[in-house]
JSON list of C-alpha atoms and ligand atoms in Angstrom, two decimals:
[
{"chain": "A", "resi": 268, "resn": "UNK", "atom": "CA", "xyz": [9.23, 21.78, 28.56]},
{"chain": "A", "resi": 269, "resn": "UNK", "atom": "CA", "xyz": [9.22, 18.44, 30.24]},
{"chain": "A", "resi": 270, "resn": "UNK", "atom": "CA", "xyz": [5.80, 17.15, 29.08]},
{"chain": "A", "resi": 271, "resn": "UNK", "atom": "CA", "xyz": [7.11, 17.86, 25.29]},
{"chain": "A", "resi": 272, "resn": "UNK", "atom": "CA", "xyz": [9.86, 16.00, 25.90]},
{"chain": "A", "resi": 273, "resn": "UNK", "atom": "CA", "xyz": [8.69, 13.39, 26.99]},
{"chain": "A", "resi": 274, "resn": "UNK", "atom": "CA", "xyz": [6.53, 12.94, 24.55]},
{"chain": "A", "resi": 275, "resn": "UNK", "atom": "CA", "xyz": [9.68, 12.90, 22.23]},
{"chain": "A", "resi": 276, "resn": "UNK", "atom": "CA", "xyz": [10.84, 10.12, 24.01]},
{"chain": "A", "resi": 277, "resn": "UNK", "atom": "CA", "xyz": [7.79, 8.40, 23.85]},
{"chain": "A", "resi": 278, "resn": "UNK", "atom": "CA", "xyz": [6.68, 8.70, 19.95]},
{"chain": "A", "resi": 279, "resn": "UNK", "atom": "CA", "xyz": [9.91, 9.82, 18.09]},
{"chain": "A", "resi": 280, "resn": "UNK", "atom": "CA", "xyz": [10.78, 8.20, 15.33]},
{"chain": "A", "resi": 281, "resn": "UNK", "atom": "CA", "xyz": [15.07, 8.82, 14.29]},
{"chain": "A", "resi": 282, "resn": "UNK", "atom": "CA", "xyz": [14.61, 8.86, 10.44]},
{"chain": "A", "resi": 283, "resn": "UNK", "atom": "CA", "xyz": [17.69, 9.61, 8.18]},
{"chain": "A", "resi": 284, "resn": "UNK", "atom": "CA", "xyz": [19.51, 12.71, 7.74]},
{"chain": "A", "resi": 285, "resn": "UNK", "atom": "CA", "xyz": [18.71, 14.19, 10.70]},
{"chain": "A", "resi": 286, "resn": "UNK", "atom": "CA", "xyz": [15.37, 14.04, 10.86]},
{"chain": "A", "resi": 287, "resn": "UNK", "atom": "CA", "xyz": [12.60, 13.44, 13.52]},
{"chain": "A", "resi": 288, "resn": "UNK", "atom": "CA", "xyz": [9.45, 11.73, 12.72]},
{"chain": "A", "resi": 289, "resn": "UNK", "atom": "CA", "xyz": [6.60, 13.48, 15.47]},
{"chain": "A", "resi": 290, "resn": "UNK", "atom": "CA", "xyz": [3.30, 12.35, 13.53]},
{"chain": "A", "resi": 291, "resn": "UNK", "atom": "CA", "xyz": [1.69, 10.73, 16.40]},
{"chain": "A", "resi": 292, "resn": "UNK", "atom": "CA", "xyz": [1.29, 14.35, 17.92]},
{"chain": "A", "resi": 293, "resn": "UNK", "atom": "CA", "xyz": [2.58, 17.42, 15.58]},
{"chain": "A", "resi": 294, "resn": "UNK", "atom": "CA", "xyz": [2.67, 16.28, 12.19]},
{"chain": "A", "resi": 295, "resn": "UNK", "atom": "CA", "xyz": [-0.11, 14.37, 11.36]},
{"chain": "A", "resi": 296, "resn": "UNK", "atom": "CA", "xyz": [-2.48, 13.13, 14.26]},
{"chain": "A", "resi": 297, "resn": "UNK", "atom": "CA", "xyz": [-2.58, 15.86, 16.49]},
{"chain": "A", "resi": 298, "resn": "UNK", "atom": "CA", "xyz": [-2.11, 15.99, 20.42]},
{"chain": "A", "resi": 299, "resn": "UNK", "atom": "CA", "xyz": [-4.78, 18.95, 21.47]},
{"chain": "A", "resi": 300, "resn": "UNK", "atom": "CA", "xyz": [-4.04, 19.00, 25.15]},
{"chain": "A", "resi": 301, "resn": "UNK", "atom": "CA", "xyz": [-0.30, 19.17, 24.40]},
{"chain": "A", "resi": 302, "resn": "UNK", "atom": "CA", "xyz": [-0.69, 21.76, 21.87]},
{"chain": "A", "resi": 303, "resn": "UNK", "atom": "CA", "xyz": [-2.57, 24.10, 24.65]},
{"chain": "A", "resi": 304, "resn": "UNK", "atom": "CA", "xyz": [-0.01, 23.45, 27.03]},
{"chain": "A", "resi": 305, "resn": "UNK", "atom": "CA", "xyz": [2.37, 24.64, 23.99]},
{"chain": "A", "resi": 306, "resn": "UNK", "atom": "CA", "xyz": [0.59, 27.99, 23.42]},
{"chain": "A", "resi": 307, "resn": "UNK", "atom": "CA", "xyz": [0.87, 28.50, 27.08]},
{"chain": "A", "resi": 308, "resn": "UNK", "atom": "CA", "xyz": [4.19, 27.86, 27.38]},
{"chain": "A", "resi": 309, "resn": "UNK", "atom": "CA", "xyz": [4.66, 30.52, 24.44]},
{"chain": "A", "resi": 310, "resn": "UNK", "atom": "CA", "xyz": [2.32, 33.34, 25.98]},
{"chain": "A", "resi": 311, "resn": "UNK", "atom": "CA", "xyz": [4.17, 32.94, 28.80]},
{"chain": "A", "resi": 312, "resn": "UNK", "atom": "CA", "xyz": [7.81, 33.45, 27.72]},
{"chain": "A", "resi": 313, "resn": "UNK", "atom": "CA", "xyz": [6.77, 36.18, 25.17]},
{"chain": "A", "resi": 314, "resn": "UNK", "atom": "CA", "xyz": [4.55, 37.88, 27.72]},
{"chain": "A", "resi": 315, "resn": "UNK", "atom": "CA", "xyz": [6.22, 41.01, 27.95]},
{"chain": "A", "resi": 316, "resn": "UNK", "atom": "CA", "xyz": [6.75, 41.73, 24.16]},
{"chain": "A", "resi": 317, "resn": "UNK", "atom": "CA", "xyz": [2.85, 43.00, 23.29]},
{"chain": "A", "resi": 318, "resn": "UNK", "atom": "CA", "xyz": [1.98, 40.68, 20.53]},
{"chain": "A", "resi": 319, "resn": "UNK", "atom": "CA", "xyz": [-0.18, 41.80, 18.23]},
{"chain": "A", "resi": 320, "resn": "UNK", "atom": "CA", "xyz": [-0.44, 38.64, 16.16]},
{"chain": "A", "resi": 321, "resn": "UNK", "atom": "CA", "xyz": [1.42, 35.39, 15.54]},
{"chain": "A", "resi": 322, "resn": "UNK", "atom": "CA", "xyz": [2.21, 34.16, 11.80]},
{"chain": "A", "resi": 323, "resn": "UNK", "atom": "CA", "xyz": [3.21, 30.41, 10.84]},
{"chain": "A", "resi": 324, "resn": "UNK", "atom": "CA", "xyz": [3.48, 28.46, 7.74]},
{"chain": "A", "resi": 325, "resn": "UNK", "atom": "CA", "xyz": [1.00, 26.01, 6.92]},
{"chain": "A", "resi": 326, "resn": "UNK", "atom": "CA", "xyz": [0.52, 23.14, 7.82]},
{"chain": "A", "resi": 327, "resn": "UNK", "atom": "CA", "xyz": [2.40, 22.07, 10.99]},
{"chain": "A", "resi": 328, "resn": "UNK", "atom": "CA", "xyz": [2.43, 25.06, 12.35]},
{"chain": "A", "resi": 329, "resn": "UNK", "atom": "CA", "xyz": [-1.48, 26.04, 12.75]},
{"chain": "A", "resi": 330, "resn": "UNK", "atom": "CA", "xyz": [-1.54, 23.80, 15.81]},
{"chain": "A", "resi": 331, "resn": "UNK", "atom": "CA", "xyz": [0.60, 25.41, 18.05]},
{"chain": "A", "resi": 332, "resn": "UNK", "atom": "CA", "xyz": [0.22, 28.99, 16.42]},
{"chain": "A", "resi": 333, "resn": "UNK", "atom": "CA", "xyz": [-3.58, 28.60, 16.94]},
{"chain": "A", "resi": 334, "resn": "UNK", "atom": "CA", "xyz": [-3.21, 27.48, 20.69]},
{"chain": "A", "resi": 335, "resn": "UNK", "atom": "CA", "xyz": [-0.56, 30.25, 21.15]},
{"chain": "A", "resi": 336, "resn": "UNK", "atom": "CA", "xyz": [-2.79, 32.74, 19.47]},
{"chain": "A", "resi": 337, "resn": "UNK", "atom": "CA", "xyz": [-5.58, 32.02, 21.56]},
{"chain": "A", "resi": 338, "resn": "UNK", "atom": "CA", "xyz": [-3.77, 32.14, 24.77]},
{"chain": "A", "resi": 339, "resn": "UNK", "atom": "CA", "xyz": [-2.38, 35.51, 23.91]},
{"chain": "A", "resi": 340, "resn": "UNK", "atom": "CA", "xyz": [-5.92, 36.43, 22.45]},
{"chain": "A", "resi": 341, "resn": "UNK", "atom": "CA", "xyz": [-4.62, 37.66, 19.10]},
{"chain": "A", "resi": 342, "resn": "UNK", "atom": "CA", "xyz": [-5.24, 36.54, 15.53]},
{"chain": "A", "resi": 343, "resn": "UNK", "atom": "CA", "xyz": [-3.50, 33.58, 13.84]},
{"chain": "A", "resi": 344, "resn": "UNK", "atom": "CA", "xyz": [-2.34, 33.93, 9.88]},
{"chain": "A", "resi": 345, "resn": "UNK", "atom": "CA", "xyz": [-0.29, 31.57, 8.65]},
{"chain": "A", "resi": 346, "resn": "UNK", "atom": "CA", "xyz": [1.82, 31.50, 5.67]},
{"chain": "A", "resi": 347, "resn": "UNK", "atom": "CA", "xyz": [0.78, 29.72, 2.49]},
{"chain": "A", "resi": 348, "resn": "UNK", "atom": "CA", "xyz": [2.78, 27.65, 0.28]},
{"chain": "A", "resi": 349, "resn": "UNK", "atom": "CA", "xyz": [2.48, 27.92, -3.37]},
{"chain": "A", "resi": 350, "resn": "UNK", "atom": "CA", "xyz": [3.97, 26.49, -6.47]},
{"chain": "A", "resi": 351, "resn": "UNK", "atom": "CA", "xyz": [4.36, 29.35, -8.99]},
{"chain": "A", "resi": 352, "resn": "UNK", "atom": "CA", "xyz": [2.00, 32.75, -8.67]},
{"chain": "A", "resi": 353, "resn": "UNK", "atom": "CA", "xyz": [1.34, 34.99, -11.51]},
{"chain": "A", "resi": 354, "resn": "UNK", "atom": "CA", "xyz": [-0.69, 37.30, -9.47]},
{"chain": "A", "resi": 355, "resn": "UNK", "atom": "CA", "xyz": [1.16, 39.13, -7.17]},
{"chain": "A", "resi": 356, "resn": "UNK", "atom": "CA", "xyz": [-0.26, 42.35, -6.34]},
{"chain": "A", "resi": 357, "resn": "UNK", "atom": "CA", "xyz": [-1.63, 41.70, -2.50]},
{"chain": "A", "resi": 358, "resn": "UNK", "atom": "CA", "xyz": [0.52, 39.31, -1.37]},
{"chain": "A", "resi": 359, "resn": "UNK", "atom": "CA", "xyz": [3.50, 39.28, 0.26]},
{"chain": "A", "resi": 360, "resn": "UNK", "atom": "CA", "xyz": [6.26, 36.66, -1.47]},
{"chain": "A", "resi": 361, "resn": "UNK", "atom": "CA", "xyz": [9.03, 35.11, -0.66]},
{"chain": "A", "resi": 362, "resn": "UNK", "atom": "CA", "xyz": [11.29, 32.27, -1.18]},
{"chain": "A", "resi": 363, "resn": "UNK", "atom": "CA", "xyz": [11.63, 29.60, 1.04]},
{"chain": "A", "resi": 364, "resn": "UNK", "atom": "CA", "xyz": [14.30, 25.84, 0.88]},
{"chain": "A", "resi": 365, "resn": "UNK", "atom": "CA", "xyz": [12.67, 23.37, 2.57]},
{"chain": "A", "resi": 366, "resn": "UNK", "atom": "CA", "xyz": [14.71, 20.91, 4.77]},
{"chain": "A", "resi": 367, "resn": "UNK", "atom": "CA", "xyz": [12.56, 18.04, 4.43]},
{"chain": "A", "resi": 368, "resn": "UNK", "atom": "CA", "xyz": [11.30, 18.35, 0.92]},
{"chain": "A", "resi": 369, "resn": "UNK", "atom": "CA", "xyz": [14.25, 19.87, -0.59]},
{"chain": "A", "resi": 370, "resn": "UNK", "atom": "CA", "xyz": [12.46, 22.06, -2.89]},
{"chain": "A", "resi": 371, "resn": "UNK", "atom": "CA", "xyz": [12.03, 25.72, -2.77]},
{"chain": "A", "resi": 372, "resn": "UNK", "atom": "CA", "xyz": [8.50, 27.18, -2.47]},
{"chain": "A", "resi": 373, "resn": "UNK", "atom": "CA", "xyz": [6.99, 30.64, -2.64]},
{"chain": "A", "resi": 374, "resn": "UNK", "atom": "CA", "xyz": [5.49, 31.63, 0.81]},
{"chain": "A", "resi": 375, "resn": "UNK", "atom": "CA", "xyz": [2.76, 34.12, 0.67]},
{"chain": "A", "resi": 376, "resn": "UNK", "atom": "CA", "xyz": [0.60, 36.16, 2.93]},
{"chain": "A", "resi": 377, "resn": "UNK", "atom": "CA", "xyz": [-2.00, 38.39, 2.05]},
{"chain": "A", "resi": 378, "resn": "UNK", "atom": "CA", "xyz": [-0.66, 42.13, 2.78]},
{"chain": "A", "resi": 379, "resn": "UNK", "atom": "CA", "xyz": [-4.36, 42.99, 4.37]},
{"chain": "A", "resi": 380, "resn": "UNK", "atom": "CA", "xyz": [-3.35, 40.91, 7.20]},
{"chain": "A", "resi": 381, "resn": "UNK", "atom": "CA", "xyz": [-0.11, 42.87, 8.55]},
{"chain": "A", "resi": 382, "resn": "UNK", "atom": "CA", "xyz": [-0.49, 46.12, 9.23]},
{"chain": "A", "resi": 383, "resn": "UNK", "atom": "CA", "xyz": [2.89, 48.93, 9.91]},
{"chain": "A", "resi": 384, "resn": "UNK", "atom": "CA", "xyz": [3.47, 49.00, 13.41]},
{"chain": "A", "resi": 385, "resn": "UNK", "atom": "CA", "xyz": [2.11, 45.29, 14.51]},
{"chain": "A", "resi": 386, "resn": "UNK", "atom": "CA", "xyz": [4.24, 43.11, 16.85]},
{"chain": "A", "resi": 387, "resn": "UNK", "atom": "CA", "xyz": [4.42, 39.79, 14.71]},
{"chain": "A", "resi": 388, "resn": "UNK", "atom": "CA", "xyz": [5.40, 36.67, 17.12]},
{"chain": "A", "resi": 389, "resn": "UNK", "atom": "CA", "xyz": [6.37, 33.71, 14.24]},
{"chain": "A", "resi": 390, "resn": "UNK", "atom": "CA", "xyz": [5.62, 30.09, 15.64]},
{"chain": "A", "resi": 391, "resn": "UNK", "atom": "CA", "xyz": [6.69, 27.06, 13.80]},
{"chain": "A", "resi": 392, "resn": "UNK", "atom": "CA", "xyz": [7.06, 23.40, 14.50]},
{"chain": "A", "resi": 393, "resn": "UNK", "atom": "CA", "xyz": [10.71, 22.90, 14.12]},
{"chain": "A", "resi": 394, "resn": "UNK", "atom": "CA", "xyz": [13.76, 24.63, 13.40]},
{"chain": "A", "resi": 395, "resn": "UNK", "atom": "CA", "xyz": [16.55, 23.16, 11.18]},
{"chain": "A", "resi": 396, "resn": "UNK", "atom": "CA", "xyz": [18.75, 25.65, 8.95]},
{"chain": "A", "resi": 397, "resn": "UNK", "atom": "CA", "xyz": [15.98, 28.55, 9.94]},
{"chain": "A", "resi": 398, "resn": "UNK", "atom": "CA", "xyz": [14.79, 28.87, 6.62]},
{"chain": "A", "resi": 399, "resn": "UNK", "atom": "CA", "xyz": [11.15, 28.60, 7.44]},
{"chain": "A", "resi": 400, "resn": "UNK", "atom": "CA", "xyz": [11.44, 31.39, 10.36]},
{"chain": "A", "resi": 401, "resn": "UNK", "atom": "CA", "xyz": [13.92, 34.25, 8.38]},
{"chain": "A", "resi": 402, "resn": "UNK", "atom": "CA", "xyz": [11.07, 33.79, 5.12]},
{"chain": "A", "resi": 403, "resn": "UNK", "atom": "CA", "xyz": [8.29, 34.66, 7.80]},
{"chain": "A", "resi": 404, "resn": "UNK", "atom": "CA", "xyz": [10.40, 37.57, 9.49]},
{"chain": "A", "resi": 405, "resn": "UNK", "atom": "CA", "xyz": [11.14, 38.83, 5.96]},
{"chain": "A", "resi": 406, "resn": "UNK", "atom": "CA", "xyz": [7.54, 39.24, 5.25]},
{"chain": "A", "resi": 407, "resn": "UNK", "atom": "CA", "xyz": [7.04, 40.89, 8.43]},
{"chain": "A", "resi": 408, "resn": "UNK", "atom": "CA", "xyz": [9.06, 43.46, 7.84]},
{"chain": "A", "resi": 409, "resn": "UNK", "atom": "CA", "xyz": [8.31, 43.85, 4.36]},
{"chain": "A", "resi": 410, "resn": "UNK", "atom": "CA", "xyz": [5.04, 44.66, 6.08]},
{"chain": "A", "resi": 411, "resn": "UNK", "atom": "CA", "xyz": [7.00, 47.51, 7.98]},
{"chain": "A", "resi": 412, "resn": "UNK", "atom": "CA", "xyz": [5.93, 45.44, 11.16]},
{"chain": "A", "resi": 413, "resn": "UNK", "atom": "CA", "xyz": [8.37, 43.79, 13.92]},
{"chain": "A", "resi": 414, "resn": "UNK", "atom": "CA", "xyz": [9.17, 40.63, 15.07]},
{"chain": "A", "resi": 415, "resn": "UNK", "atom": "CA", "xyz": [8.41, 39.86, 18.34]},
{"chain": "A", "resi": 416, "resn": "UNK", "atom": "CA", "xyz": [10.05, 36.86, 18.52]},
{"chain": "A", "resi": 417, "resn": "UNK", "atom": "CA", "xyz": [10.55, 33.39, 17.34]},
{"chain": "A", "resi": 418, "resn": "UNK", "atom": "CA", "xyz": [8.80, 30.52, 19.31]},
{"chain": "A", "resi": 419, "resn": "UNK", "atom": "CA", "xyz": [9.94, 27.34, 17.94]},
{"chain": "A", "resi": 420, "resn": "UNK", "atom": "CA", "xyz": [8.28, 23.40, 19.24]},
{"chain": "A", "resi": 421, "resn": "UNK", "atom": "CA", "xyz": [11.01, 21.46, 18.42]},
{"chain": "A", "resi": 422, "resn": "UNK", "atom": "CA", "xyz": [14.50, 23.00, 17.79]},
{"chain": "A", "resi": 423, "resn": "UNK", "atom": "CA", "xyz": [17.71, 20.61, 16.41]},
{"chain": "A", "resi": 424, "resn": "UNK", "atom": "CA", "xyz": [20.26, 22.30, 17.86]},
{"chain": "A", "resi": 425, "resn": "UNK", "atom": "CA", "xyz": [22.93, 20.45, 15.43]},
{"chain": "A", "resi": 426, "resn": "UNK", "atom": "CA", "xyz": [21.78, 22.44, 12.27]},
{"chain": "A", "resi": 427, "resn": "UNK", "atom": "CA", "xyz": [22.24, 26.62, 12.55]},
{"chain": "A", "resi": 428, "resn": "UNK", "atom": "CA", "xyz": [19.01, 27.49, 12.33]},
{"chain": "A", "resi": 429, "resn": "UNK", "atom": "CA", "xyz": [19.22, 29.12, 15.81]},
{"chain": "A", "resi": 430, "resn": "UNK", "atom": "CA", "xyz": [22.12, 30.66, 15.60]},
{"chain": "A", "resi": 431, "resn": "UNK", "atom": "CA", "xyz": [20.90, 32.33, 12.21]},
{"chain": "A", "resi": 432, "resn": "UNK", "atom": "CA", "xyz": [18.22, 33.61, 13.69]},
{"chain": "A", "resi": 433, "resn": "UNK", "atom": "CA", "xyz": [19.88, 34.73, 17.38]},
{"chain": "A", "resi": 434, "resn": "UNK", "atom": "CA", "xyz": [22.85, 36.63, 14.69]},
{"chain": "A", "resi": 435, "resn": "UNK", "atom": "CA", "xyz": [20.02, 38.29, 13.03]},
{"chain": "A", "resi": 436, "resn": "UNK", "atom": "CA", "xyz": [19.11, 39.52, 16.03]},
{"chain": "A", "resi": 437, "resn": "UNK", "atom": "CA", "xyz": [16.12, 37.51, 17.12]},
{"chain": "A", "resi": 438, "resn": "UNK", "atom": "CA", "xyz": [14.71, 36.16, 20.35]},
{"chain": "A", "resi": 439, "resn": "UNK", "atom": "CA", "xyz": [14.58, 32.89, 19.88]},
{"chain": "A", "resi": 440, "resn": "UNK", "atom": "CA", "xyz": [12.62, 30.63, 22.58]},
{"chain": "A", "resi": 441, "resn": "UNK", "atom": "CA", "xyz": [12.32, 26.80, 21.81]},
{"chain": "A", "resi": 442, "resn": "UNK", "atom": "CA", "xyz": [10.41, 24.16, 23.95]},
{"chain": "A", "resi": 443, "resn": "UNK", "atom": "CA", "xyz": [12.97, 21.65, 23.50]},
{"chain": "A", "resi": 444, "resn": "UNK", "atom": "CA", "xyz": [15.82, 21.28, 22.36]},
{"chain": "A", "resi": 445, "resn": "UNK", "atom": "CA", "xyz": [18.03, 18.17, 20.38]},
{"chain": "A", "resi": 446, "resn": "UNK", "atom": "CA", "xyz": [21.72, 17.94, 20.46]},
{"chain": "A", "resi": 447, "resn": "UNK", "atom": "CA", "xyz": [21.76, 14.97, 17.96]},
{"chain": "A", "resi": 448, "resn": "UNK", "atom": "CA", "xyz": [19.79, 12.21, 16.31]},
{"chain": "A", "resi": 449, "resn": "UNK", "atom": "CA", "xyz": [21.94, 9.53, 15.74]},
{"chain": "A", "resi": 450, "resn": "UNK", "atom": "CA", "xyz": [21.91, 5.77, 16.02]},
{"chain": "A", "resi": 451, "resn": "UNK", "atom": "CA", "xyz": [17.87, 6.03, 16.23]},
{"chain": "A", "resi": 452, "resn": "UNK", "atom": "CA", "xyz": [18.16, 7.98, 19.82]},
{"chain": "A", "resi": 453, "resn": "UNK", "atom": "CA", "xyz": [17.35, 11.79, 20.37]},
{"chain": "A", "resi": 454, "resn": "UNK", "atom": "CA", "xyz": [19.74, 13.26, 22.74]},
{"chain": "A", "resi": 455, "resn": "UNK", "atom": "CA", "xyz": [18.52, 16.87, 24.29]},
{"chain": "A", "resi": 456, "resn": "UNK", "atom": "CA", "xyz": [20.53, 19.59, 24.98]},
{"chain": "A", "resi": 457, "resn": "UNK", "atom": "CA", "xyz": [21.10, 19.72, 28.70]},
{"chain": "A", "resi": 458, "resn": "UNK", "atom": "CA", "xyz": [19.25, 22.76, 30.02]},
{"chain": "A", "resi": 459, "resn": "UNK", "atom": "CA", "xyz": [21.24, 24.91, 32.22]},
{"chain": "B", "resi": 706, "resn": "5GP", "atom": "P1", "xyz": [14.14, 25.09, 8.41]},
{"chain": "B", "resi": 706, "resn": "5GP", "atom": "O1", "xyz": [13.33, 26.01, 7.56]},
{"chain": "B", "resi": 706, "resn": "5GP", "atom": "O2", "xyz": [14.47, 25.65, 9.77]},
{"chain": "B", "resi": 706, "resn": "5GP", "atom": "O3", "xyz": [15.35, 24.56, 7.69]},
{"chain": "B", "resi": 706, "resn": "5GP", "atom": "O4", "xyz": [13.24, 23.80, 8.65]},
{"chain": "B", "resi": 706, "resn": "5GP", "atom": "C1", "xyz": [12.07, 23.93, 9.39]},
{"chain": "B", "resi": 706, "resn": "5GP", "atom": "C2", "xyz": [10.89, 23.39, 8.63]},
{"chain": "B", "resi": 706, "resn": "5GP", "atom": "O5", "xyz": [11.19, 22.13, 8.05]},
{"chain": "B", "resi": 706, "resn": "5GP", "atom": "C3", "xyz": [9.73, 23.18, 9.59]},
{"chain": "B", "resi": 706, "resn": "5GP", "atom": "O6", "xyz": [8.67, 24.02, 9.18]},
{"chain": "B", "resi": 706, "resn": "5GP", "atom": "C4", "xyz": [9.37, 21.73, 9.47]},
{"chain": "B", "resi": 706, "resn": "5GP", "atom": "O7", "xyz": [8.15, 21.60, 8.79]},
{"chain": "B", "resi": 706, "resn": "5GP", "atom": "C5", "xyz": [10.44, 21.09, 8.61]},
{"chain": "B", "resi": 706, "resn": "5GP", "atom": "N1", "xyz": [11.39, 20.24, 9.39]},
{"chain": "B", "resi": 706, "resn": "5GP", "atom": "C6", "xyz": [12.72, 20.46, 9.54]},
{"chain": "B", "resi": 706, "resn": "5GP", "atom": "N2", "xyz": [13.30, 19.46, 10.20]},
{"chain": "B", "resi": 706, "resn": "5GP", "atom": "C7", "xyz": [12.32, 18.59, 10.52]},
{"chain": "B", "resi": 706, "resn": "5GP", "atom": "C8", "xyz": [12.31, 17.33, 11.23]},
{"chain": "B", "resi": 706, "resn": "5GP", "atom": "O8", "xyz": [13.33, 16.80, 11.70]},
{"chain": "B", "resi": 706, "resn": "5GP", "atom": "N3", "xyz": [11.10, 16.72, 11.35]},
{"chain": "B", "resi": 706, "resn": "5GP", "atom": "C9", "xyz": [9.97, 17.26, 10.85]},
{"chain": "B", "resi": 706, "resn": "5GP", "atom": "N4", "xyz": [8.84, 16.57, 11.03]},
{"chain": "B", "resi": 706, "resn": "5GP", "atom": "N5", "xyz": [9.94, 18.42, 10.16]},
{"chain": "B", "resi": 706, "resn": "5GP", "atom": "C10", "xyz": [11.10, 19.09, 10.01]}
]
């Protein structure tokens, strides 16, 4: 997606072990006119594969879930994180290592929100090792729903996170996509 990348060009920031600073339009101030053109971009390549909602994890990814839900006219949940739960009854749990903050958090959705059957499309901001996205399919089909695919902003193609997810089976479908952040510079992976 050429406007995305653009933009990557534009307002990246290279931080340190491999990561990409985007706060001037994903992760902090938000770019709404980008984010539509993001949900369009999404109900376009998952057009064919009847989604019945999308799910994301807070916060990053409510932006381009919401735009992608409205474009495919579907409800948006996204995925909570939380600390430690006592209470675990109507939720659905599970364990997720974050890249950034190197911590492990519960992720929880409430189990009133998936229903058997439903065609779950997961949307997140980036991919890294994939640990966000296989937490959110597991609680889809703990839910005895499918996933309809993975829609991903901003994948690094240097950490497996795609290739976890394609082996498990997948679809994945990411706007751009980063061979390597070194020396400050992003470097994309050429697009065949
Ligand atoms: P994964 O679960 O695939 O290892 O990492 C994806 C999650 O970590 C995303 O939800 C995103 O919030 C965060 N993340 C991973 N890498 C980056 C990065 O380079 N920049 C930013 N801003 N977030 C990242």
């Amino acid at each position: 997606m050429e406007l995305l990348k653009q933009k990557v060009i534009r307002e990246g920031i290279v931080l340190g072990q491999g990561v990409l600073k985007v706060d001037s339009f994903l992760n902090h101030q938000m770019d709404p006119f980008l984010m539509r053109e993001v949900g369009r971009e999404f109900t376009r390549r998952f057009a064919g594969e009847a989604v019945t909602k999308v799910l994301t994890i807070e916060s990053s990814g409510i932006a381009p879930g919401i735009m992608t839900a409205l474009e495919l006219e579907v409800p948006l949940i996204f995925a909570r994180k939380q600390k430690s739960l006592t209470l675990t009854e109507d939720i659905y749990v599970e364990q997720v290592y974050s890249f950034t903050k190197q911590v492990s958090n519960d992720i929880t959705v409430a189990k009133k929100f998936i229903a058997p059957g439903e065609r779950v499309l997961i949307v997140d901001d980036f991919l890294a090792n994939g640990e966000a996205a296989l937490g959110l399919a597991r609680i889809v089909e703990q839910a005895g729903a499918s996933v309809a695919g993975i829609g991903i902003v901003i994948e690094k193609s240097f950490q497996p996170g795609a290739s976890r997810l394609k082996e498990a089976g997948y679809r994945v479908e990411s706007l751009v996509r980063i061979a390597a952040l070194e020396n400050g510079a992003v470097s994309f992976v050429e697009e065949a």
